[in-house]
């Protein structure tokens, strides 16, 4: 079946602009996660959605970052007033549930470059 | 807080030789452990996981990993390396307290030399 998809695959933007990154999880997966992968920082958890529960935003690095998940499916990560330090690969993952042993399946990522 | 250490930034191995990529973890209670592989310009691909039961876990592409509770390790192994195994490997941990967040190691770059 179809895996997690993300768009765009690459995004180049100017400092100060807003960007939106999209994630389509695997159909039927109730949990959705955003991570950030940057050089020297490894993989950093950003935000987690589970069903209709309030999201866990504890990993968001600043109030310029926000995310929503509409209809329990597609998610959008928005970065306002982008800064050069926001340049990274943004990865989305989904899992069937949120139990500890549930496997997270990752999308191909969006590479964000802030000039 | 949970953490993962991958002590080697890079591992080089000759094609056909056995390979090991090391991972140690720190977590409260029992862990859930995962290995992922990342090829250039691709997302993370799930290889295998340990939840409970047998300490030796078999996964995709001939990879396996051994859970060692006393040494808090979960090393990834393969009996015979292929050039196509060259990639970036990540170990990740989750605890049993209900936390859904995966904590990843920094990654180990595996190079298999023909």
CSV table of C-alpha atoms in Angstrom, one decimal:
chain,number,residue,atom,x,y,z
A,1,UNK,CA,0.0,0.0,0.0
A,2,UNK,CA,0.9,3.7,-0.2
A,3,UNK,CA,3.4,4.9,2.4
A,4,UNK,CA,3.7,8.3,4.1
A,5,UNK,CA,3.9,11.1,1.5
A,6,UNK,CA,5.2,14.6,2.0
A,7,UNK,CA,5.2,17.7,-0.2
A,8,UNK,CA,7.1,19.5,-1.4
A,9,UNK,CA,10.2,17.4,-1.5
A,10,UNK,CA,12.3,20.5,-1.6
A,11,UNK,CA,11.6,24.1,-0.6
A,12,UNK,CA,13.9,27.1,-0.9
A,13,UNK,CA,12.7,30.3,0.7
A,14,UNK,CA,14.0,33.6,1.8
A,15,UNK,CA,14.5,34.5,5.4
A,16,UNK,CA,11.4,36.0,6.9
A,17,UNK,CA,8.9,34.2,4.6
A,18,UNK,CA,6.3,31.7,5.9
A,19,UNK,CA,6.4,28.1,4.6
A,20,UNK,CA,3.9,25.2,4.8
A,21,UNK,CA,4.9,21.6,4.7
A,22,UNK,CA,2.4,18.8,4.1
A,23,UNK,CA,2.2,15.2,5.3
A,24,UNK,CA,-0.2,12.5,4.2
A,25,UNK,CA,0.0,9.6,6.6
A,26,UNK,CA,-0.7,6.0,5.8
A,27,UNK,CA,-4.4,5.4,5.6
A,28,UNK,CA,-5.9,4.2,8.9
A,29,UNK,CA,-2.9,5.3,11.0
A,30,UNK,CA,-4.2,7.3,13.9
A,31,UNK,CA,-0.9,8.7,15.2
A,32,UNK,CA,1.2,11.3,13.3
A,33,UNK,CA,4.6,12.8,14.2
A,34,UNK,CA,6.8,15.5,12.9
A,35,UNK,CA,10.6,15.4,13.3
A,36,UNK,CA,13.4,17.6,12.2
A,37,UNK,CA,16.7,16.3,10.9
A,38,UNK,CA,19.6,18.7,10.8
A,39,UNK,CA,23.3,18.3,10.5
A,40,UNK,CA,24.9,17.7,13.8
A,41,UNK,CA,21.6,17.6,15.6
A,42,UNK,CA,20.3,14.2,14.6
A,43,UNK,CA,16.5,13.6,14.6
A,44,UNK,CA,14.6,16.0,16.8
A,45,UNK,CA,10.9,15.4,17.8
A,46,UNK,CA,8.6,18.3,17.0
A,47,UNK,CA,5.0,17.5,17.5
A,48,UNK,CA,2.6,14.5,17.9
A,49,UNK,CA,-1.0,14.0,17.0
A,50,UNK,CA,-3.2,11.1,18.1
A,51,UNK,CA,-6.7,10.8,17.0
A,52,UNK,CA,-8.8,13.7,18.2
A,53,UNK,CA,-6.7,14.4,21.3
A,54,UNK,CA,-4.9,17.6,21.8
A,55,UNK,CA,-1.5,17.4,20.1
A,56,UNK,CA,1.8,17.3,22.1
A,57,UNK,CA,3.6,20.4,21.0
A,58,UNK,CA,6.5,20.0,23.5
A,59,UNK,CA,9.1,19.6,20.8
A,60,UNK,CA,8.4,22.7,18.8
A,61,UNK,CA,11.5,25.0,19.0
A,62,UNK,CA,9.7,28.3,19.0
A,63,UNK,CA,6.3,29.9,18.6
A,64,UNK,CA,7.1,30.4,14.9
A,65,UNK,CA,6.3,26.7,14.5
A,66,UNK,CA,2.8,25.4,14.4
A,67,UNK,CA,1.0,22.3,13.0
A,68,UNK,CA,-2.5,21.1,12.5
A,69,UNK,CA,-4.1,17.9,11.4
A,70,UNK,CA,-7.4,18.1,9.6
A,71,UNK,CA,-9.9,15.4,9.8
A,72,UNK,CA,-7.5,13.1,11.6
A,73,UNK,CA,-5.5,12.6,8.4
A,74,UNK,CA,-3.4,15.2,6.5
A,75,UNK,CA,-1.1,17.4,8.6
A,76,UNK,CA,0.5,20.7,7.8
A,77,UNK,CA,3.6,22.1,9.5
A,78,UNK,CA,3.8,25.9,9.3
A,79,UNK,CA,6.9,27.9,10.0
A,80,UNK,CA,6.4,31.6,10.2
A,81,UNK,CA,9.1,34.2,9.6
A,82,UNK,CA,11.7,31.6,8.6
A,83,UNK,CA,15.3,31.9,9.9
A,84,UNK,CA,18.4,30.3,8.5
A,85,UNK,CA,18.6,28.0,11.4
A,86,UNK,CA,15.3,26.5,10.3
A,87,UNK,CA,17.1,24.9,7.3
A,88,UNK,CA,16.8,21.1,7.8
A,89,UNK,CA,14.9,18.1,6.5
A,90,UNK,CA,11.5,17.8,8.0
A,91,UNK,CA,10.3,14.3,8.4
A,92,UNK,CA,6.7,13.1,9.0
A,93,UNK,CA,5.9,9.7,10.4
A,94,UNK,CA,2.7,7.8,11.1
A,95,UNK,CA,1.8,4.7,13.2
A,96,UNK,CA,-1.2,2.6,13.5
A,97,UNK,CA,-1.6,3.5,17.2
A,98,UNK,CA,0.4,5.1,19.9
A,99,UNK,CA,1.4,2.1,21.8
A,100,UNK,CA,5.0,1.8,22.7
A,101,UNK,CA,5.7,-1.0,20.3
A,102,UNK,CA,3.9,0.5,17.3
A,103,UNK,CA,6.3,1.1,14.4
A,104,UNK,CA,6.5,4.6,13.1
A,105,UNK,CA,6.8,4.7,9.3
A,106,UNK,CA,8.5,7.7,7.8
A,107,UNK,CA,7.9,9.8,4.7
A,108,UNK,CA,10.7,10.9,2.4
A,109,UNK,CA,10.9,14.3,4.0
A,110,UNK,CA,10.9,17.9,2.9
A,111,UNK,CA,14.3,19.6,2.6
A,112,UNK,CA,13.9,23.2,3.6
A,113,UNK,CA,16.6,25.7,2.7
A,114,UNK,CA,16.3,29.3,4.1
A,115,UNK,CA,18.5,31.8,2.3
B,1,UNK,CA,14.9,10.9,30.3
B,2,UNK,CA,15.6,8.3,27.6
B,3,UNK,CA,18.7,8.4,25.4
B,4,UNK,CA,20.5,6.5,22.8
B,5,UNK,CA,24.2,6.3,22.0
B,6,UNK,CA,25.7,5.2,18.8
B,7,UNK,CA,29.4,5.3,19.6
B,8,UNK,CA,30.7,5.1,16.0
B,9,UNK,CA,30.0,7.9,13.6
B,10,UNK,CA,31.3,5.6,10.8
B,11,UNK,CA,31.8,1.9,10.3
B,12,UNK,CA,33.7,0.5,7.3
B,13,UNK,CA,33.5,-3.2,6.4
B,14,UNK,CA,34.5,-5.2,3.4
B,15,UNK,CA,31.8,-6.8,1.3
B,16,UNK,CA,31.1,-10.3,2.4
B,17,UNK,CA,32.3,-9.7,5.9
B,18,UNK,CA,30.0,-9.6,9.0
B,19,UNK,CA,29.0,-6.2,10.1
B,20,UNK,CA,28.0,-4.7,13.5
B,21,UNK,CA,26.6,-1.3,14.2
B,22,UNK,CA,26.5,-0.6,17.9
B,23,UNK,CA,23.8,1.0,20.0
B,24,UNK,CA,23.4,1.5,23.7
B,25,UNK,CA,20.4,3.0,25.4
B,26,UNK,CA,19.2,4.5,28.7
B,27,UNK,CA,15.6,4.3,29.7
B,28,UNK,CA,13.4,3.9,32.7
B,29,UNK,CA,12.1,0.4,32.9
B,30,UNK,CA,12.0,-1.8,29.9
B,31,UNK,CA,12.6,-0.4,26.4
B,32,UNK,CA,11.1,-0.7,23.0
B,33,UNK,CA,14.0,-0.6,20.6
B,34,UNK,CA,14.1,0.1,16.9
B,35,UNK,CA,16.6,0.3,14.0
B,36,UNK,CA,16.0,2.4,10.9
B,37,UNK,CA,18.1,2.8,7.8
B,38,UNK,CA,18.3,6.0,5.7
B,39,UNK,CA,19.6,6.0,2.1
B,40,UNK,CA,20.8,9.3,0.6
B,41,UNK,CA,17.9,11.8,0.1
B,42,UNK,CA,15.4,9.3,1.4
B,43,UNK,CA,13.3,9.1,4.6
B,44,UNK,CA,13.9,6.6,7.3
B,45,UNK,CA,13.1,3.0,6.5
B,46,UNK,CA,12.1,0.6,9.3
B,47,UNK,CA,14.4,-2.4,9.7
B,48,UNK,CA,13.4,-4.2,12.9
B,49,UNK,CA,12.3,-3.7,16.5
B,50,UNK,CA,12.4,-5.4,19.9
B,51,UNK,CA,9.3,-5.3,22.1
B,52,UNK,CA,9.6,-8.3,24.3
B,53,UNK,CA,10.4,-12.0,24.1
B,54,UNK,CA,13.4,-13.4,22.2
B,55,UNK,CA,16.5,-11.3,22.6
B,56,UNK,CA,17.5,-12.0,19.0
B,57,UNK,CA,15.3,-10.1,16.5
B,58,UNK,CA,15.3,-10.7,12.8
B,59,UNK,CA,14.4,-8.0,10.4
B,60,UNK,CA,14.5,-6.9,6.8
B,61,UNK,CA,17.3,-7.5,4.3
B,62,UNK,CA,19.0,-10.1,6.5
B,63,UNK,CA,19.6,-7.8,9.4
B,64,UNK,CA,19.2,-8.9,13.0
B,65,UNK,CA,19.8,-7.3,16.4
B,66,UNK,CA,20.4,-8.7,19.8
B,67,UNK,CA,18.9,-7.1,22.9
B,68,UNK,CA,21.2,-7.3,25.9
B,69,UNK,CA,19.5,-6.0,29.0
B,70,UNK,CA,22.5,-6.2,31.3
B,71,UNK,CA,24.6,-4.2,28.9
B,72,UNK,CA,21.7,-2.0,27.8
B,73,UNK,CA,22.7,-2.6,24.2
B,74,UNK,CA,20.9,-3.4,20.9
B,75,UNK,CA,23.6,-3.9,18.3
B,76,UNK,CA,22.6,-4.4,14.7
B,77,UNK,CA,24.3,-7.2,12.8
B,78,UNK,CA,24.4,-8.9,9.4
B,79,UNK,CA,26.4,-12.0,8.7
B,80,UNK,CA,27.6,-10.9,5.2
B,81,UNK,CA,27.6,-7.3,4.2
B,82,UNK,CA,26.6,-6.1,0.7
B,83,UNK,CA,27.7,-2.9,-1.0
B,84,UNK,CA,24.0,-1.9,-1.1
B,85,UNK,CA,23.9,-1.9,2.7
B,86,UNK,CA,25.9,1.3,2.6
B,87,UNK,CA,23.7,3.9,4.3
B,88,UNK,CA,23.0,5.8,7.5
B,89,UNK,CA,21.7,3.7,10.4
B,90,UNK,CA,19.7,5.0,13.3
B,91,UNK,CA,18.9,3.3,16.6
B,92,UNK,CA,15.9,4.5,18.5
B,93,UNK,CA,14.3,3.9,21.9
B,94,UNK,CA,10.9,4.3,23.6
B,95,UNK,CA,10.0,3.5,27.2
B,96,UNK,CA,7.1,1.6,28.6
B,97,UNK,CA,5.6,4.5,30.5
B,98,UNK,CA,3.3,5.5,27.6
B,99,UNK,CA,5.6,7.9,26.0
B,100,UNK,CA,5.1,7.8,22.2
B,101,UNK,CA,8.2,9.9,21.4
B,102,UNK,CA,11.0,8.0,19.8
B,103,UNK,CA,14.5,9.1,20.9
B,104,UNK,CA,17.1,8.6,18.2
B,105,UNK,CA,20.8,8.1,18.2
B,106,UNK,CA,23.0,10.4,16.1
B,107,UNK,CA,23.3,7.8,13.4
B,108,UNK,CA,26.2,5.6,12.1
B,109,UNK,CA,27.3,5.8,8.5
B,110,UNK,CA,28.0,2.3,7.2
B,111,UNK,CA,30.3,2.0,4.2
B,112,UNK,CA,30.7,-1.5,2.6
B,113,UNK,CA,33.8,-1.6,0.5
B,114,UNK,CA,33.7,-3.8,-2.6
